[in-house]
Structures are given as structure tokens and as C-alpha cells.
Short mmCIF file of C-alpha atoms in Angstrom, two decimals:
data_model
loop_
_atom_site.label_atom_id
_atom_site.label_comp_id
_atom_site.label_asym_id
_atom_site.label_seq_id
_atom_site.Cartn_x
_atom_site.Cartn_y
_atom_site.Cartn_z
CA MET A 1 -22.25 63.58 2.69
CA ALA A 2 -19.44 65.75 3.93
CA THR A 3 -21.55 68.82 4.45
CA GLY A 4 -25.06 69.65 3.61
CA GLU A 5 -24.53 72.50 1.22
CA ILE A 6 -22.00 71.24 -1.26
CA THR A 7 -23.02 69.72 -4.57
CA ALA A 8 -22.46 66.17 -5.66
CA GLY A 9 -19.66 67.22 -8.00
CA GLU A 10 -17.84 69.02 -5.25
CA TYR A 11 -18.35 66.13 -2.93
CA ILE A 12 -16.79 63.68 -5.38
CA LYS A 13 -13.98 66.06 -6.20
CA HIS A 14 -13.33 66.61 -2.51
CA HIS A 15 -13.11 62.85 -1.92
CA LEU A 16 -10.71 62.40 -4.79
CA THR A 17 -8.31 65.15 -3.79
CA ASN A 18 -5.16 64.33 -1.83
CA LEU A 19 -3.82 66.26 1.09
CA THR A 20 -0.83 67.82 -0.63
CA PHE A 21 2.31 69.44 0.70
CA GLY A 22 4.63 70.93 -1.92
CA ARG A 23 6.59 73.76 -3.41
CA PHE A 24 4.66 76.69 -4.76
CA PRO A 25 5.85 78.30 -7.96
CA ASP A 26 7.40 81.12 -5.90
CA GLY A 27 9.71 78.60 -4.21
CA THR A 28 8.06 78.43 -0.78
CA TRP A 29 6.84 75.11 0.60
CA GLY A 30 3.38 74.74 2.06
CA TRP A 31 0.02 72.95 2.09
CA ALA A 32 -2.09 73.06 -1.07
CA ARG A 33 -5.48 74.59 -0.36
CA ASP A 34 -7.22 73.38 -3.49
CA ALA A 35 -6.78 71.65 -6.84
CA ALA A 36 -5.36 74.78 -8.42
CA ASP A 37 -2.57 74.91 -5.85
CA VAL A 38 -1.80 71.27 -6.59
CA GLN A 39 -1.63 72.02 -10.28
CA ALA A 40 0.65 74.93 -9.63
CA MET A 41 3.02 72.85 -7.54
CA GLY A 42 3.72 70.46 -10.39
CA PHE A 43 6.13 67.67 -9.61
CA TRP A 44 7.51 68.84 -6.28
CA ALA A 45 4.54 68.00 -4.19
CA PHE A 46 3.84 65.15 -1.78
CA HIS A 47 0.50 63.51 -1.22
CA VAL A 48 0.89 63.46 2.52
CA ASP A 49 -2.20 61.39 3.14
CA SER A 50 -1.17 58.68 0.65
CA LEU A 51 2.31 58.51 2.03
CA ALA A 52 1.25 58.55 5.64
CA TRP A 53 -1.35 55.84 5.18
CA SER A 54 0.88 53.66 3.05
CA VAL A 55 3.89 54.05 5.34
CA GLY A 56 1.67 53.50 8.38
CA LEU A 57 0.11 50.36 6.95
CA GLY A 58 3.47 49.09 5.79
CA ALA A 59 4.97 49.74 9.20
CA LEU A 60 2.05 47.95 10.81
CA PHE A 61 2.67 44.97 8.57
CA LEU A 62 6.40 44.96 9.28
CA TRP A 63 5.95 45.53 13.01
CA TRP A 64 3.47 42.71 13.38
CA PHE A 65 5.34 40.24 11.19
CA ARG A 66 8.59 41.12 12.91
CA ARG A 67 7.02 40.54 16.29
CA VAL A 68 5.80 37.16 15.21
CA ALA A 69 9.06 36.34 13.46
CA ARG A 70 11.08 37.14 16.58
CA ARG A 71 8.98 34.77 18.66
CA ALA A 72 8.71 32.16 15.95
CA THR A 73 9.21 28.70 17.31
CA ALA A 74 9.65 25.44 15.52
CA GLY A 75 7.31 23.92 18.08
CA VAL A 76 3.57 24.26 18.19
CA PRO A 77 2.77 27.72 16.69
CA GLY A 78 0.32 30.10 18.31
CA GLY A 79 -2.54 31.75 16.47
CA ALA A 80 -0.57 34.76 15.18
CA GLN A 81 2.36 32.64 14.12
CA ASN A 82 0.04 30.19 12.42
CA PHE A 83 -1.58 32.99 10.45
CA VAL A 84 1.73 34.58 9.46
CA GLU A 85 3.16 31.18 8.50
CA TRP A 86 0.09 30.54 6.40
CA ILE A 87 0.74 33.78 4.43
CA VAL A 88 4.46 33.14 4.22
CA GLU A 89 3.92 29.61 2.91
CA PHE A 90 1.33 30.84 0.43
CA VAL A 91 3.80 33.44 -0.92
CA ASP A 92 6.63 30.95 -0.81
CA ALA A 93 4.61 28.41 -2.80
CA ASN A 94 3.89 31.03 -5.46
CA VAL A 95 7.52 32.05 -5.67
CA ARG A 96 8.62 28.44 -5.93
CA GLY A 97 6.02 27.81 -8.60
CA SER A 98 6.86 30.76 -10.82
CA PHE A 99 10.43 31.67 -10.07
CA SER A 100 13.02 29.17 -11.24
CA ALA A 101 16.29 30.97 -10.47
CA ARG A 102 17.83 31.40 -7.01
CA ASN A 103 17.36 34.79 -5.46
CA ASP A 104 16.80 35.52 -1.78
CA LEU A 105 15.18 38.86 -2.56
CA VAL A 106 12.19 37.66 -4.51
CA ALA A 107 10.27 35.88 -1.73
CA PRO A 108 10.48 38.72 0.85
CA LEU A 109 9.72 41.18 -1.97
CA SER A 110 6.62 39.21 -2.89
CA LEU A 111 5.52 38.98 0.72
CA THR A 112 5.93 42.71 1.19
CA ILE A 113 4.03 43.44 -2.00
CA PHE A 114 1.19 41.09 -1.21
CA VAL A 115 0.55 42.09 2.37
CA TRP A 116 1.24 45.77 1.93
CA ILE A 117 -0.98 46.16 -1.11
CA PHE A 118 -3.65 44.09 0.54
CA LEU A 119 -3.63 46.35 3.57
CA MET A 120 -3.67 49.50 1.41
CA ASN A 121 -6.58 48.09 -0.61
CA LEU A 122 -8.31 47.12 2.58
CA MET A 123 -8.69 50.76 3.49
CA ASP A 124 -11.22 50.86 0.63
CA LEU A 125 -13.68 48.96 2.82
CA VAL A 126 -13.69 51.71 5.47
CA PRO A 127 -16.82 53.75 4.73
CA VAL A 128 -15.69 56.64 2.54
CA ASP A 129 -16.85 59.43 4.83
CA TRP A 130 -15.63 58.32 8.24
CA ILE A 131 -12.00 59.25 8.22
CA PRO A 132 -12.23 62.29 5.89
CA GLN A 133 -15.03 63.62 8.16
CA LEU A 134 -12.91 62.99 11.24
CA ALA A 135 -9.96 64.73 9.55
CA HIS A 136 -12.32 67.61 8.64
CA LEU A 137 -13.23 67.99 12.28
CA LEU A 138 -9.53 68.10 13.17
CA GLY A 139 -9.00 70.80 10.58
CA VAL A 140 -7.41 68.75 7.84
CA PRO A 141 -9.15 69.71 4.56
CA TYR A 142 -8.46 66.59 2.50
CA MET A 143 -7.88 63.01 3.45
CA LYS A 144 -7.70 60.12 0.91
CA ILE A 145 -7.18 57.00 2.93
CA VAL A 146 -6.72 54.39 0.21
CA PRO A 147 -3.11 54.79 -0.93
CA SER A 148 -3.53 52.39 -3.82
CA THR A 149 -5.98 54.77 -5.45
CA ASP A 150 -3.10 57.16 -5.81
CA PRO A 151 -1.19 56.51 -9.06
CA ASN A 152 1.95 57.83 -7.39
CA VAL A 153 1.86 54.93 -4.95
CA THR A 154 1.22 52.24 -7.54
CA PHE A 155 3.76 53.70 -9.97
CA GLY A 156 6.25 54.08 -7.16
CA MET A 157 6.03 50.36 -6.45
CA ALA A 158 5.90 49.36 -10.12
CA PHE A 159 8.99 51.41 -10.88
CA VAL A 160 10.90 49.71 -8.10
CA VAL A 161 9.91 46.37 -9.59
CA PHE A 162 10.96 47.70 -13.02
CA GLY A 163 14.27 48.82 -11.59
CA LEU A 164 14.88 45.37 -10.08
CA MET A 165 13.98 43.80 -13.45
CA LEU A 166 16.54 45.94 -15.24
CA TYR A 167 19.16 45.38 -12.55
CA TYR A 168 18.84 41.61 -12.59
CA SER A 169 18.58 41.46 -16.38
CA VAL A 170 21.87 43.29 -16.70
CA ARG A 171 23.48 41.37 -13.84
CA ILE A 172 22.47 37.94 -15.11
CA LYS A 173 22.83 38.39 -18.83
CA GLY A 174 25.31 41.28 -18.93
CA LEU A 175 24.53 44.57 -20.61
CA GLY A 176 25.22 43.06 -24.03
CA GLY A 177 22.99 40.11 -23.46
CA PHE A 178 20.15 42.32 -22.22
CA VAL A 179 20.42 44.77 -25.12
CA GLY A 180 20.80 41.78 -27.47
CA GLU A 181 17.56 40.37 -26.14
CA LEU A 182 15.83 43.63 -26.96
CA ALA A 183 17.48 44.14 -30.36
CA PHE A 184 17.67 40.67 -31.94
CA GLN A 185 14.20 39.34 -31.18
CA PRO A 186 11.86 38.41 -32.69
CA PHE A 187 13.04 39.23 -36.23
CA GLY A 188 16.76 38.50 -35.91
CA ARG A 189 19.77 40.69 -36.56
CA TRP A 190 18.45 42.58 -39.62
CA GLY A 191 15.18 43.58 -37.98
CA ALA A 192 16.94 45.31 -35.09
CA PRO A 193 15.09 48.66 -35.27
CA ILE A 194 11.69 47.00 -35.39
CA ASN A 195 12.76 44.57 -32.68
CA LEU A 196 13.92 47.41 -30.46
CA VAL A 197 10.55 49.21 -30.89
CA LEU A 198 8.54 46.06 -30.24
CA GLU A 199 10.63 44.80 -27.31
CA GLY A 200 10.93 48.30 -25.91
CA VAL A 201 7.19 48.73 -25.85
CA ALA A 202 6.81 45.28 -24.30
CA LEU A 203 9.40 46.20 -21.66
CA ILE A 204 7.91 49.58 -20.79
CA SER A 205 4.38 48.20 -20.74
CA LYS A 206 5.27 45.87 -17.88
CA PRO A 207 5.61 48.43 -15.06
CA VAL A 208 2.97 50.71 -16.57
CA SER A 209 0.40 47.95 -16.76
CA LEU A 210 1.39 46.74 -13.28
CA ALA A 211 0.79 50.18 -11.83
CA LEU A 212 -2.29 51.10 -13.86
CA ARG A 213 -4.04 47.79 -13.23
CA LEU A 214 -3.88 48.23 -9.48
CA PHE A 215 -4.59 51.95 -9.62
CA GLY A 216 -7.48 51.53 -12.06
CA ASN A 217 -9.20 48.81 -10.11
CA MET A 218 -8.88 50.56 -6.76
CA TYR A 219 -9.76 54.00 -8.14
CA ALA A 220 -12.86 52.61 -9.84
CA GLY A 221 -13.87 50.81 -6.69
CA GLU A 222 -13.36 53.88 -4.56
CA THR A 223 -15.33 56.03 -7.02
CA ILE A 224 -18.25 53.62 -6.88
CA PHE A 225 -18.16 53.75 -3.07
CA ILE A 226 -18.27 57.53 -3.26
CA LEU A 227 -21.21 57.46 -5.72
CA ILE A 228 -23.06 55.02 -3.44
CA ALA A 229 -22.34 57.35 -0.51
CA LEU A 230 -24.00 60.17 -2.47
CA MET A 231 -27.31 58.29 -2.23
CA TYR A 232 -27.40 58.73 1.55
CA GLY A 233 -28.19 62.40 1.04
CA ALA A 234 -31.07 61.71 -1.34
CA GLY A 235 -33.98 60.61 0.82
CA TRP A 236 -34.38 57.47 2.89
CA ILE A 237 -35.52 55.12 0.13
CA LEU A 238 -32.42 55.76 -1.91
CA GLY A 239 -30.45 55.76 1.35
CA VAL A 240 -31.58 52.26 2.22
CA PHE A 241 -30.97 51.17 -1.34
CA GLY A 242 -27.53 52.74 -1.15
CA GLY A 243 -26.81 50.90 2.10
CA LEU A 244 -27.59 47.58 0.42
CA LEU A 245 -25.50 48.51 -2.57
CA GLN A 246 -22.59 49.51 -0.38
CA LEU A 247 -22.79 46.18 1.47
CA GLY A 248 -22.92 44.24 -1.79
CA TRP A 249 -20.11 46.18 -3.34
CA ALA A 250 -17.98 45.88 -0.22
CA ILE A 251 -18.42 42.13 -0.21
CA PHE A 252 -17.53 41.95 -3.84
CA HIS A 253 -14.63 44.26 -3.19
CA VAL A 254 -13.11 41.89 -0.66
CA LEU A 255 -12.44 39.66 -3.60
CA ILE A 256 -11.04 42.49 -5.72
CA ILE A 257 -8.62 43.85 -3.16
CA THR A 258 -7.21 40.39 -2.48
CA LEU A 259 -7.04 39.55 -6.15
CA GLN A 260 -5.29 42.81 -7.05
CA ALA A 261 -2.68 42.29 -4.32
CA PHE A 262 -2.20 38.73 -5.56
CA ILE A 263 -1.91 39.78 -9.23
CA PHE A 264 0.64 42.47 -8.42
CA MET A 265 2.69 39.87 -6.52
CA VAL A 266 2.48 37.15 -9.16
CA LEU A 267 3.34 39.51 -11.98
CA THR A 268 6.32 40.78 -10.05
CA ILE A 269 7.52 37.23 -9.58
CA VAL A 270 6.97 36.42 -13.25
CA TYR A 271 8.70 39.59 -14.46
CA LEU A 272 11.71 38.96 -12.22
CA ASP A 273 11.81 35.35 -13.38
CA MET A 274 11.91 36.59 -16.99
CA ALA A 275 14.74 38.92 -16.01
CA HIS A 276 16.63 35.88 -14.67
CA GLN A 277 16.09 33.78 -17.75
CA GLU A 278 18.94 33.51 -20.16
CA HIS A 279 17.86 34.13 -23.76
CA HIS A 280 14.72 32.23 -24.61
CA MET B 1 -4.14 62.03 -12.11
CA ASN B 2 -1.06 63.97 -11.22
CA LEU B 3 2.26 62.31 -10.79
CA ASN B 4 4.59 64.04 -8.42
CA ALA B 5 7.29 63.47 -5.79
CA THR B 6 4.96 61.16 -3.85
CA LEU B 7 6.14 58.54 -6.36
CA ILE B 8 9.74 58.92 -5.19
CA GLY B 9 8.71 58.78 -1.54
CA GLN B 10 6.70 55.65 -2.15
CA SER B 11 9.54 54.01 -4.06
CA ILE B 12 12.02 54.68 -1.31
CA THR B 13 9.60 53.43 1.33
CA PHE B 14 8.95 50.36 -0.71
CA LEU B 15 12.68 49.58 -0.99
CA VAL B 16 13.24 50.11 2.72
CA PHE B 17 10.28 47.89 3.58
CA VAL B 18 11.47 45.14 1.24
CA TRP B 19 14.95 45.38 2.73
CA PHE B 20 13.52 45.15 6.26
CA CYS B 21 11.35 42.21 5.34
CA MET B 22 14.21 40.43 3.67
CA LYS B 23 16.54 40.97 6.59
CA TYR B 24 14.35 40.66 9.68
CA ILE B 25 11.11 38.91 8.78
CA TRP B 26 11.57 36.35 6.10
CA PRO B 27 14.66 34.50 7.46
CA PRO B 28 13.40 33.76 10.98
CA LEU B 29 9.99 32.64 9.70
CA THR B 30 11.33 30.34 7.01
CA ARG B 31 13.90 29.07 9.50
CA ALA B 32 11.18 28.22 11.98
CA LEU B 33 9.15 26.56 9.25
CA GLU B 34 12.18 24.57 8.05
CA GLU B 35 13.06 23.59 11.60
CA ARG B 36 9.53 22.40 12.22
CA ARG B 37 9.58 20.46 8.99
CA ARG B 38 12.78 18.77 10.14
CA LYS B 39 11.39 18.13 13.58
CA ILE B 40 8.30 16.50 12.13
CA ALA B 41 10.42 14.45 9.78
CA ASP B 42 12.58 13.36 12.75
CA GLY B 43 9.49 12.58 14.77
CA LEU B 44 8.05 10.48 11.99
CA ALA B 45 11.35 8.65 11.57
CA ALA B 46 11.51 8.03 15.30
CA ALA B 47 7.92 6.75 15.29
CA GLU B 48 8.81 4.42 12.40
CA ARG B 49 11.87 3.21 14.30
CA GLY B 50 9.77 2.73 17.44
CA ARG B 51 7.20 0.77 15.48
CA ARG B 52 9.87 -1.50 14.08
CA GLU B 53 11.42 -2.00 17.49
CA GLN B 54 8.05 -2.73 18.98
CA GLU B 55 7.44 -5.28 16.25
CA LEU B 56 10.77 -6.87 17.01
CA ALA B 57 10.04 -6.92 20.72
CA ALA B 58 6.64 -8.47 20.10
CA ARG B 59 8.25 -11.19 17.99
CA ARG B 60 10.87 -11.77 20.70
CA ALA B 61 8.19 -11.88 23.39
CA ALA B 62 6.27 -14.46 21.37
CA GLU B 63 9.42 -16.50 21.10
CA VAL B 64 10.02 -16.32 24.84
CA ILE B 65 6.41 -17.26 25.57
CA HIS B 66 6.64 -20.20 23.18
CA GLU B 67 9.85 -21.35 24.84
CA ALA B 68 8.33 -20.96 28.30
CA LYS B 69 5.30 -22.94 27.25
CA GLU B 70 7.47 -25.71 25.98
CA GLN B 71 9.43 -25.69 29.17
CA ALA B 72 6.27 -25.74 31.24
CA ALA B 73 4.90 -28.64 29.26
CA ASP B 74 8.19 -30.48 29.74
CA ILE B 75 8.17 -29.79 33.47
CA ILE B 76 4.53 -30.94 33.77
CA ALA B 77 5.33 -34.13 31.87
CA ARG B 78 8.29 -34.80 34.03
CA ALA B 79 6.29 -34.07 37.17
CA GLU B 80 3.55 -36.44 36.03
CA ARG B 81 6.05 -39.11 35.35
CA ARG B 82 7.60 -38.52 38.73
CA ALA B 83 4.23 -38.62 40.42
CA ALA B 84 3.41 -41.90 38.75
CA GLU B 85 6.77 -43.23 39.89
CA ILE B 86 6.12 -42.08 43.43
CA VAL B 87 2.69 -43.70 43.35
CA GLU B 88 4.22 -46.92 42.05
CA GLU B 89 6.95 -46.84 44.65
CA ALA B 90 4.40 -46.19 47.39
CA LYS B 91 2.30 -49.06 46.10
CA ALA B 92 5.27 -51.39 46.04
CA GLU B 93 6.33 -50.31 49.52
CA ALA B 94 2.81 -50.70 50.81
CA ARG B 95 2.62 -54.15 49.23
CA ALA B 96 5.92 -55.13 50.80
CA GLU B 97 4.84 -53.74 54.14
CA GLY B 98 1.59 -55.60 53.94
CA GLU B 99 3.33 -58.79 53.10
CA ARG B 100 5.74 -58.26 55.99
CA ILE B 101 2.89 -57.64 58.36
CA LEU B 102 1.09 -60.65 56.97
CA ALA B 103 4.17 -62.77 57.38
CA ALA B 104 4.63 -61.56 60.97
CA ALA B 105 1.00 -62.27 61.71
CA ARG B 106 1.28 -65.63 60.11
CA SER B 107 4.33 -66.59 62.15
CA GLU B 108 2.63 -65.35 65.27
CA ILE B 109 -0.41 -67.42 64.50
CA GLU B 110 1.94 -70.31 63.82
CA GLN B 111 3.50 -69.77 67.24
CA GLU B 112 0.08 -69.41 68.84
CA ILE B 113 -1.03 -72.63 67.23
CA HIS B 114 2.15 -74.30 68.33
CA ARG B 115 1.73 -73.00 71.81
CA ALA B 116 -1.90 -74.00 71.90
CA ARG B 117 -0.97 -77.38 70.59
CA GLU B 118 1.65 -77.80 73.37
CA GLU B 119 -0.86 -76.62 75.91
CA LEU B 120 -3.44 -78.99 74.51
CA ARG B 121 -0.93 -81.81 74.45
CA ARG B 122 -0.11 -81.14 78.09
CA GLN B 123 -3.71 -80.98 79.06
CA VAL B 124 -4.52 -84.07 77.06
CA ALA B 125 -1.60 -85.83 78.83
CA ALA B 126 -2.92 -84.64 82.19
CA LEU B 127 -6.37 -85.69 81.12
CA ALA B 128 -5.08 -89.07 79.99
CA VAL B 129 -3.25 -89.49 83.23
CA ALA B 130 -6.32 -88.50 85.20
CA GLY B 131 -8.37 -90.83 83.04
CA ALA B 132 -5.91 -93.60 83.49
CA GLU B 133 -5.78 -92.96 87.21
CA ARG B 134 -9.50 -93.20 87.30
CA ILE B 135 -9.48 -96.39 85.24
CA LEU B 136 -6.82 -98.08 87.23
CA GLU B 137 -8.33 -96.77 90.37
CA ARG B 138 -5.00 -96.51 91.70
CA GLU B 139 -2.28 -94.13 91.81
CA VAL B 140 0.03 -94.25 89.02
CA ASP B 141 3.56 -93.41 89.71
CA GLU B 142 3.88 -90.37 87.56
CA ARG B 143 7.55 -90.50 87.73
CA ALA B 144 7.67 -94.15 86.76
CA HIS B 145 5.48 -93.58 83.83
CA ALA B 146 6.68 -90.13 82.84
CA ARG B 147 8.61 -91.57 79.92
CA LEU B 148 5.52 -93.47 78.84
CA LEU B 149 3.35 -90.40 79.21
CA ASP B 150 5.76 -88.24 77.26
CA GLU B 151 5.76 -90.80 74.52
CA LEU B 152 1.99 -90.73 74.59
CA ALA B 153 1.88 -86.95 74.46
CA ALA B 154 4.31 -86.88 71.54
CA GLY B 155 2.08 -89.33 69.84
CA LEU B 156 -0.93 -86.97 69.98
#
């Protein structure tokens, strides 16, 4: 537990609060000291920890892959290149399998999504107290290290995917074609209002479900880790039991974090493929 | 769950990362993969070509060996024939030589016999003369009877 005196509720709340920098209602910018400050800031606030960790992990991914890519040879690959090529070929196979049009953006996009989300999810396996405690010692009050448990992060990515879907839909089918697709299906010309409602909901649900699926899974996983961590403060029997639970949950979570990264990637490919399909 | 400007930050970061990946990471890696695929294909094709060439060479080598064997057999047959000829020739020569030697020996013997016969004749003549001398108890004029003696010797 973070400190000996705080209650379980406070502990959980502490672990689920982001380090926030934003604009106070009076117009000044500064760090939020507690949940009330965050509430008061409203939209103009940044979760600095989420952003820093996600950017850091993304940069790590790009730096490492770039390093391997620059040294990539067509000859016998080294260990790092072999590993990177394995991932690239895995992503490429998925793109080839699900995406039928020609678009040079989709494969790199999928690779970025898969590896980046995997790395962000991977932070979930770091014991929940280590880094927040370290940050606490350094004087940073809040530190949430799993960016994908922040809905802003997952929605940020899902909205970009949504934007690409809209962009390619309009570019491939034209504005008329795209609107037509929304308005004249499935009930034909005379059912246009109903069609628009149905197709509109279907369209909006894509990015929302994309973001919420990842967020929900990771948030739930993180919460369970926090609850397990609570056991360590409740006597040694529960502590040992908690340790076993944490191990089990972490092992199970390895599957979840990979699966969620994979699902996000595959759905992105599928959605973009649908955006490229002429009327079906 | 509070949505705020983090979302915008994350979106922009995401776009930048995707752009970077698309520009600097994906192309070199796929290029390397493609190039390796081509290299392997080339290698396999070269191996296939090599195999075919090797097969061809093996067939040609077999042909050459076959030809050489035939030639060798031919040479051996010819050599055997030649050897037989040489043996025959040598035999014929030896036979001729033998006959010549035999003939020479024979003529020599003939001469020896002849000579011996002459000698014998002379001695017999002398013996006959001596015998006659003894019988007649007187000297016979050799000269007077030389013709007679010669006739006698020729008669032996």
C-alpha cells in the first residue's frame, strides 16, 4: 500500500487518478492537486502521466524499429531484425488477409497500433505500486503508468482511426456515395430517415466500441491488480494469497494485453477496408 | 472517466507516430524482406540450374567413360592380335633359323663324312699298298702303279 494510514478507498482512488496539468476556472494553468481540481479544469486539462508514458513507449517503439530498419539487410538477419521482421510479417499477413484495396498507409498504421498498444498494455504487468511509489518519493503526487487505462488515450486513437475511415470513405466513394451509403441502406430510398439513424449509429459505434473495448479491458485489469495489491496490507496469509493471485492474473493478463492490441489492429484494418469498399 | 485535452494530444501523437512509421520504418523493412525473398528465389533457381547442369555433366561423363572403355577394349584387342602376330612371326623365324642351322650342320656333317671318306680311302689305299707290298715281298713301284692304285681307291 502507498502509505500505512490511508483507507482502501483512498488507495484505489489514488491509483486511478491521473497526474493532471490544466487550466483552472480562473484562467491560470497549473497542476491539479486532487480530483476536485480536475473536475474544475473541465476539458482543458492534460493527463501528463498518460501522455508521457504513451509518448515515451511510442518513441521507444519507433526508435528501436527505426534502428533495426536502418540496419536491415537482405542477408542473414540478426536477432533484433529477426524479431522485428517477425512482427512486421505478422502485421503484413493480417493486412493482406483483411484489407483488399491498395493503401500504403494501412500496414504501417496497423504496425504502429499493434506494437504501441501492446507496449502501453504491457505497463499493466509492472506491479501497481512500484512506479507510483517512486514518483511519490520524487514528489509527484499521482502517477498512472498504463496509458491504455485512460479513455482519453484510447479515444484519441479510435478517433484518428474514425477520421481516416471518414477520409477514405469520402475519397474513394465521393461525398455523395458515402452519404448515399448511409441514407439508402438497408431500406432503400423511401426509408432514408430510418436508414440514416441506423447507419449513423452503426458508424458512430465503431470508434466508440474500439476505444471502450480497449479501455474497459485494461481498466478492469488494472483495477483487479489494485484490489489484489490491497491484500498485501491485510496480514501475511492474505498477502501470500494475494501474491499468488497477482501472479495468476498477470499470466492471464499477458494474453489479454496481446489480444487487445491485436483486436484493435484487426478492427482498424477491417473498418478501413469497409471504407474502401464501393457500395456493398 | 473524464475526457479532456489529453485526447487531442494523444491523437496528434498517434498521427505523428503513424507518419513516422510509414515513412521511416515500414519501407526499409519490407524492402529488406522483399529483397531477401528475391535473393532466396534466385538462390533456389541457381541451385536448380546447378543441379540440371550437374546432371548433364554426369551424363556427359558417363558417355566419355563409355567411349573410353570401348576404345580401351579396342586397343587391348588390337594389342592381343599384334602380340599373337609377333609370337607367330617369332615362331616362324625361329623355325627358319633352326632349319638353317640344321641345314648348315647337315652340310658340315656331309663334308666331314666326305672328308673322312677321302681320308679313309687314302688310308685304305696306303694300307692296300702296304698289304700288297707285304704280299709281293717286294717293292712296288708306286709311281708305276699309281694309276692302278687310284682306280682301286676310287673303287672303294
